[in-house]
Amino acid sequence: MDVEVTCCCGDVALQIRGTPVSACYCHCNACRRYTKQLFSSMALFSPSAVEVRGTATSYATSADLARFHCARCGSHLYEEGGGLRMVPIAMLAQGTEIPEEVWPRAHIFYENRVVDVRDGLPKYKEFDVDFSKDPPEPQVRSGYEHVLSRVKQLSHDDQLASQ
């Protein structure tokens, strides 16, 4: 992977080179509180693979994690913790396509989930994923296909329930 992404105003750029260590969905309380989402999706890189240009300010959402954003526009850029730089997968999407190397491979802090996710990916209690092992095949093939198929299934289920 060799890609450059920027914040909304363009003041901060991330130059990402190399293959991510992994990618995952995080259900920890800090991620849910910070993103205001049910869970976050992050690509995990070694710090040397993510070069930061411009002024990014940080906020520590826990003792182990700092989140960086643009000082001007406030765009969330990346996180640092556990010897990794974590970039939101949405920043790496090209249109509606997510590059294969950043497809999520697991769920972490799954015991903190607020919704069950039935996607066939492994679920871990904490951030205890062994990245040295071959990752499972990702279940998501592109962009929003998995979301659309689930919405269609729920709509179909609702129609059956109302009959």
PDB file of C-alpha atoms in Angstrom:
ATOM      1  CA  MET A   1       0.000   0.000   0.000  1.00  0.00           C
ATOM      2  CA  ASP A   2       1.311   3.436  -0.917  1.00  0.00           C
ATOM      3  CA  VAL A   3      -1.304   6.108  -0.345  1.00  0.00           C
ATOM      4  CA  GLU A   4      -1.558   9.673   0.875  1.00  0.00           C
ATOM      5  CA  VAL A   5      -4.646  10.814   2.753  1.00  0.00           C
ATOM      6  CA  THR A   6      -5.431  14.223   4.195  1.00  0.00           C
ATOM      7  CA  CYS A   7      -7.688  15.843   6.725  1.00  0.00           C
ATOM      8  CA  CYS A   8     -10.717  17.810   5.476  1.00  0.00           C
ATOM      9  CA  CYS A   9      -8.846  21.114   5.175  1.00  0.00           C
ATOM     10  CA  GLY A  10      -5.645  19.585   3.775  1.00  0.00           C
ATOM     11  CA  ASP A  11      -3.321  20.945   6.490  1.00  0.00           C
ATOM     12  CA  VAL A  12      -2.284  17.464   7.650  1.00  0.00           C
ATOM     13  CA  ALA A  13      -1.352  14.562   5.388  1.00  0.00           C
ATOM     14  CA  LEU A  14      -0.568  10.951   6.182  1.00  0.00           C
ATOM     15  CA  GLN A  15       1.777   9.194   3.777  1.00  0.00           C
ATOM     16  CA  ILE A  16       1.219   5.478   4.272  1.00  0.00           C
ATOM     17  CA  ARG A  17       3.738   3.023   2.864  1.00  0.00           C
ATOM     18  CA  GLY A  18       3.810  -0.705   3.356  1.00  0.00           C
ATOM     19  CA  THR A  19       1.414  -3.395   4.417  1.00  0.00           C
ATOM     20  CA  PRO A  20      -0.639  -3.009   7.583  1.00  0.00           C
ATOM     21  CA  VAL A  21       0.060  -5.359  10.465  1.00  0.00           C
ATOM     22  CA  SER A  22      -3.661  -6.108  10.448  1.00  0.00           C
ATOM     23  CA  ALA A  23      -7.062  -4.436  10.449  1.00  0.00           C
ATOM     24  CA  CYS A  24      -9.889  -4.862  12.913  1.00  0.00           C
ATOM     25  CA  TYR A  25     -13.111  -3.615  14.389  1.00  0.00           C
ATOM     26  CA  CYS A  26     -12.729  -2.234  17.920  1.00  0.00           C
ATOM     27  CA  HIS A  27     -15.587  -2.331  20.425  1.00  0.00           C
ATOM     28  CA  CYS A  28     -13.752  -0.761  23.377  1.00  0.00           C
ATOM     29  CA  ASN A  29     -15.531   1.891  25.409  1.00  0.00           C
ATOM     30  CA  ALA A  30     -12.960   4.567  24.487  1.00  0.00           C
ATOM     31  CA  CYS A  31     -13.461   4.026  20.731  1.00  0.00           C
ATOM     32  CA  ARG A  32     -17.235   4.041  21.031  1.00  0.00           C
ATOM     33  CA  ARG A  33     -17.186   7.192  23.134  1.00  0.00           C
ATOM     34  CA  TYR A  34     -14.710   8.975  20.825  1.00  0.00           C
ATOM     35  CA  THR A  35     -16.271   7.997  17.476  1.00  0.00           C
ATOM     36  CA  LYS A  36     -19.914   8.007  18.623  1.00  0.00           C
ATOM     37  CA  GLN A  37     -20.292   4.750  16.682  1.00  0.00           C
ATOM     38  CA  LEU A  38     -21.161   1.178  17.678  1.00  0.00           C
ATOM     39  CA  PHE A  39     -17.528   0.244  16.956  1.00  0.00           C
ATOM     40  CA  SER A  40     -14.566   1.620  15.049  1.00  0.00           C
ATOM     41  CA  SER A  41     -12.664   0.099  12.135  1.00  0.00           C
ATOM     42  CA  MET A  42      -8.915   0.574  12.087  1.00  0.00           C
ATOM     43  CA  ALA A  43      -5.944  -0.466   9.956  1.00  0.00           C
ATOM     44  CA  LEU A  44      -2.914  -1.110  12.155  1.00  0.00           C
ATOM     45  CA  PHE A  45       0.535  -0.067  10.921  1.00  0.00           C
ATOM     46  CA  SER A  46       4.017   0.093  12.363  1.00  0.00           C
ATOM     47  CA  PRO A  47       4.759   3.755  13.229  1.00  0.00           C
ATOM     48  CA  SER A  48       7.445   3.931  10.525  1.00  0.00           C
ATOM     49  CA  ALA A  49       4.840   3.095   7.845  1.00  0.00           C
ATOM     50  CA  VAL A  50       2.769   6.228   8.574  1.00  0.00           C
ATOM     51  CA  GLU A  51       4.518   9.549   7.997  1.00  0.00           C
ATOM     52  CA  VAL A  52       2.673  12.596   9.337  1.00  0.00           C
ATOM     53  CA  ARG A  53       3.093  15.968   7.606  1.00  0.00           C
ATOM     54  CA  GLY A  54       1.538  19.047   9.177  1.00  0.00           C
ATOM     55  CA  THR A  55       0.366  19.821  12.687  1.00  0.00           C
ATOM     56  CA  ALA A  56      -1.646  17.103  14.368  1.00  0.00           C
ATOM     57  CA  THR A  57      -2.727  17.563  17.969  1.00  0.00           C
ATOM     58  CA  SER A  58      -3.482  14.692  20.304  1.00  0.00           C
ATOM     59  CA  TYR A  59      -5.964  13.735  22.959  1.00  0.00           C
ATOM     60  CA  ALA A  60      -5.431  10.762  25.293  1.00  0.00           C
ATOM     61  CA  THR A  61      -8.696   8.828  25.531  1.00  0.00           C
ATOM     62  CA  SER A  62      -7.094   6.250  27.806  1.00  0.00           C
ATOM     63  CA  ALA A  63      -3.760   5.646  29.499  1.00  0.00           C
ATOM     64  CA  ASP A  64      -2.671   3.517  26.538  1.00  0.00           C
ATOM     65  CA  LEU A  65      -4.040   5.420  23.544  1.00  0.00           C
ATOM     66  CA  ALA A  66      -3.618   8.879  22.025  1.00  0.00           C
ATOM     67  CA  ARG A  67      -5.874  10.062  19.199  1.00  0.00           C
ATOM     68  CA  PHE A  68      -4.569  12.609  16.724  1.00  0.00           C
ATOM     69  CA  HIS A  69      -6.570  15.156  14.775  1.00  0.00           C
ATOM     70  CA  CYS A  70      -5.940  18.231  12.632  1.00  0.00           C
ATOM     71  CA  ALA A  71      -5.332  21.351  14.715  1.00  0.00           C
ATOM     72  CA  ARG A  72      -7.308  23.437  12.208  1.00  0.00           C
ATOM     73  CA  CYS A  73     -10.343  21.414  11.049  1.00  0.00           C
ATOM     74  CA  GLY A  74     -10.482  18.752  13.778  1.00  0.00           C
ATOM     75  CA  SER A  75     -10.516  15.744  11.410  1.00  0.00           C
ATOM     76  CA  HIS A  76      -9.651  12.486  13.155  1.00  0.00           C
ATOM     77  CA  LEU A  77      -6.434  11.241  11.535  1.00  0.00           C
ATOM     78  CA  TYR A  78      -4.911   8.338  13.437  1.00  0.00           C
ATOM     79  CA  GLU A  79      -4.250   6.825  16.842  1.00  0.00           C
ATOM     80  CA  GLU A  80      -1.115   5.649  18.617  1.00  0.00           C
ATOM     81  CA  GLY A  81      -0.901   2.900  21.184  1.00  0.00           C
ATOM     82  CA  GLY A  82       0.636  -0.497  21.751  1.00  0.00           C
ATOM     83  CA  GLY A  83       3.527   0.333  19.441  1.00  0.00           C
ATOM     84  CA  LEU A  84       1.173   0.870  16.481  1.00  0.00           C
ATOM     85  CA  ARG A  85      -0.329   3.687  14.449  1.00  0.00           C
ATOM     86  CA  MET A  86      -3.972   3.007  13.681  1.00  0.00           C
ATOM     87  CA  VAL A  87      -5.663   4.706  10.739  1.00  0.00           C
ATOM     88  CA  PRO A  88      -9.463   4.678  10.303  1.00  0.00           C
ATOM     89  CA  ILE A  89     -10.287   2.343   7.427  1.00  0.00           C
ATOM     90  CA  ALA A  90     -12.743   4.891   6.000  1.00  0.00           C
ATOM     91  CA  MET A  91      -9.790   7.226   5.342  1.00  0.00           C
ATOM     92  CA  LEU A  92      -8.182   4.534   3.189  1.00  0.00           C
ATOM     93  CA  ALA A  93     -11.301   3.717   1.154  1.00  0.00           C
ATOM     94  CA  GLN A  94     -11.167   4.672  -2.488  1.00  0.00           C
ATOM     95  CA  GLY A  95     -14.715   5.611  -3.377  1.00  0.00           C
ATOM     96  CA  THR A  96     -16.816   2.737  -2.050  1.00  0.00           C
ATOM     97  CA  GLU A  97     -13.975   0.215  -2.389  1.00  0.00           C
ATOM     98  CA  ILE A  98     -11.887  -0.780   0.593  1.00  0.00           C
ATOM     99  CA  PRO A  99      -8.388  -1.980  -0.362  1.00  0.00           C
ATOM    100  CA  GLU A 100      -8.078  -5.698   0.372  1.00  0.00           C
ATOM    101  CA  GLU A 101      -5.084  -5.286   2.677  1.00  0.00           C
ATOM    102  CA  VAL A 102      -7.187  -3.216   5.114  1.00  0.00           C
ATOM    103  CA  TRP A 103     -10.280  -5.422   5.261  1.00  0.00           C
ATOM    104  CA  PRO A 104     -10.994  -6.102   8.941  1.00  0.00           C
ATOM    105  CA  ARG A 105      -9.761  -9.520  10.097  1.00  0.00           C
ATOM    106  CA  ALA A 106     -11.143  -9.619  13.658  1.00  0.00           C
ATOM    107  CA  HIS A 107     -13.134  -7.858  16.365  1.00  0.00           C
ATOM    108  CA  ILE A 108     -11.294  -6.716  19.498  1.00  0.00           C
ATOM    109  CA  PHE A 109     -12.699  -5.822  22.926  1.00  0.00           C
ATOM    110  CA  TYR A 110     -15.789  -7.718  21.783  1.00  0.00           C
ATOM    111  CA  GLU A 111     -16.998  -8.237  25.356  1.00  0.00           C
ATOM    112  CA  ASN A 112     -17.739  -4.470  25.407  1.00  0.00           C
ATOM    113  CA  ARG A 113     -19.955  -4.648  22.313  1.00  0.00           C
ATOM    114  CA  VAL A 114     -23.356  -2.986  22.275  1.00  0.00           C
ATOM    115  CA  VAL A 115     -24.549  -5.022  19.299  1.00  0.00           C
ATOM    116  CA  ASP A 116     -23.786  -8.568  18.185  1.00  0.00           C
ATOM    117  CA  VAL A 117     -21.994  -8.789  14.852  1.00  0.00           C
ATOM    118  CA  ARG A 118     -22.475 -12.023  12.920  1.00  0.00           C
ATOM    119  CA  ASP A 119     -19.862 -11.696  10.212  1.00  0.00           C
ATOM    120  CA  GLY A 120     -17.812 -14.856  10.713  1.00  0.00           C
ATOM    121  CA  LEU A 121     -14.732 -12.968  11.906  1.00  0.00           C
ATOM    122  CA  PRO A 122     -12.962 -14.013  15.114  1.00  0.00           C
ATOM    123  CA  LYS A 123     -13.981 -12.122  18.251  1.00  0.00           C
ATOM    124  CA  TYR A 124     -11.419 -11.341  20.972  1.00  0.00           C
ATOM    125  CA  LYS A 125     -12.054 -10.297  24.560  1.00  0.00           C
ATOM    126  CA  GLU A 126      -9.226  -7.763  24.506  1.00  0.00           C
ATOM    127  CA  PHE A 127      -6.475  -6.596  22.192  1.00  0.00           C
ATOM    128  CA  ASP A 128      -4.968 -10.070  22.289  1.00  0.00           C
ATOM    129  CA  VAL A 129      -4.782 -10.904  18.593  1.00  0.00           C
ATOM    130  CA  ASP A 130      -1.723 -12.899  17.506  1.00  0.00           C
ATOM    131  CA  PHE A 131      -0.725 -10.975  14.390  1.00  0.00           C
ATOM    132  CA  SER A 132       2.045 -13.463  13.580  1.00  0.00           C
ATOM    133  CA  LYS A 133      -0.520 -16.056  12.496  1.00  0.00           C
ATOM    134  CA  ASP A 134      -2.087 -16.048   9.068  1.00  0.00           C
ATOM    135  CA  PRO A 135      -5.261 -13.986   9.302  1.00  0.00           C
ATOM    136  CA  PRO A 136      -8.602 -15.543   8.418  1.00  0.00           C
ATOM    137  CA  GLU A 137     -10.070 -14.746   5.054  1.00  0.00           C
ATOM    138  CA  PRO A 138     -11.938 -11.448   5.296  1.00  0.00           C
ATOM    139  CA  GLN A 139     -15.690 -11.685   5.062  1.00  0.00           C
ATOM    140  CA  VAL A 140     -16.243  -8.286   3.457  1.00  0.00           C
ATOM    141  CA  ARG A 141     -15.422  -8.127  -0.222  1.00  0.00           C
ATOM    142  CA  SER A 142     -15.981  -4.467  -0.975  1.00  0.00           C
ATOM    143  CA  GLY A 143     -17.328  -1.246   0.407  1.00  0.00           C
ATOM    144  CA  TYR A 144     -20.889  -1.479   1.577  1.00  0.00           C
ATOM    145  CA  GLU A 145     -21.960  -4.844   0.144  1.00  0.00           C
ATOM    146  CA  HIS A 146     -22.172  -6.404   3.619  1.00  0.00           C
ATOM    147  CA  VAL A 147     -24.238  -3.499   4.964  1.00  0.00           C
ATOM    148  CA  LEU A 148     -26.638  -3.545   2.016  1.00  0.00           C
ATOM    149  CA  SER A 149     -27.122  -7.311   2.216  1.00  0.00           C
ATOM    150  CA  ARG A 150     -27.900  -7.029   5.946  1.00  0.00           C
ATOM    151  CA  VAL A 151     -30.362  -4.168   5.362  1.00  0.00           C
ATOM    152  CA  LYS A 152     -32.101  -6.237   2.673  1.00  0.00           C
ATOM    153  CA  GLN A 153     -32.286  -9.213   5.045  1.00  0.00           C
ATOM    154  CA  LEU A 154     -33.713  -7.080   7.861  1.00  0.00           C
ATOM    155  CA  SER A 155     -36.278  -5.545   5.480  1.00  0.00           C
ATOM    156  CA  HIS A 156     -37.276  -9.027   4.334  1.00  0.00           C
ATOM    157  CA  ASP A 157     -37.539 -10.199   7.971  1.00  0.00           C
ATOM    158  CA  ASP A 158     -39.721  -7.175   8.827  1.00  0.00           C
ATOM    159  CA  GLN A 159     -42.027  -7.923   5.896  1.00  0.00           C
ATOM    160  CA  LEU A 160     -42.418 -11.520   7.055  1.00  0.00           C
ATOM    161  CA  ALA A 161     -43.112 -10.418  10.630  1.00  0.00           C
ATOM    162  CA  SER A 162     -45.853  -8.001   9.546  1.00  0.00           C
ATOM    163  CA  GLN A 163     -47.738 -10.645   7.561  1.00  0.00           C
TER     164      GLN A 163
END
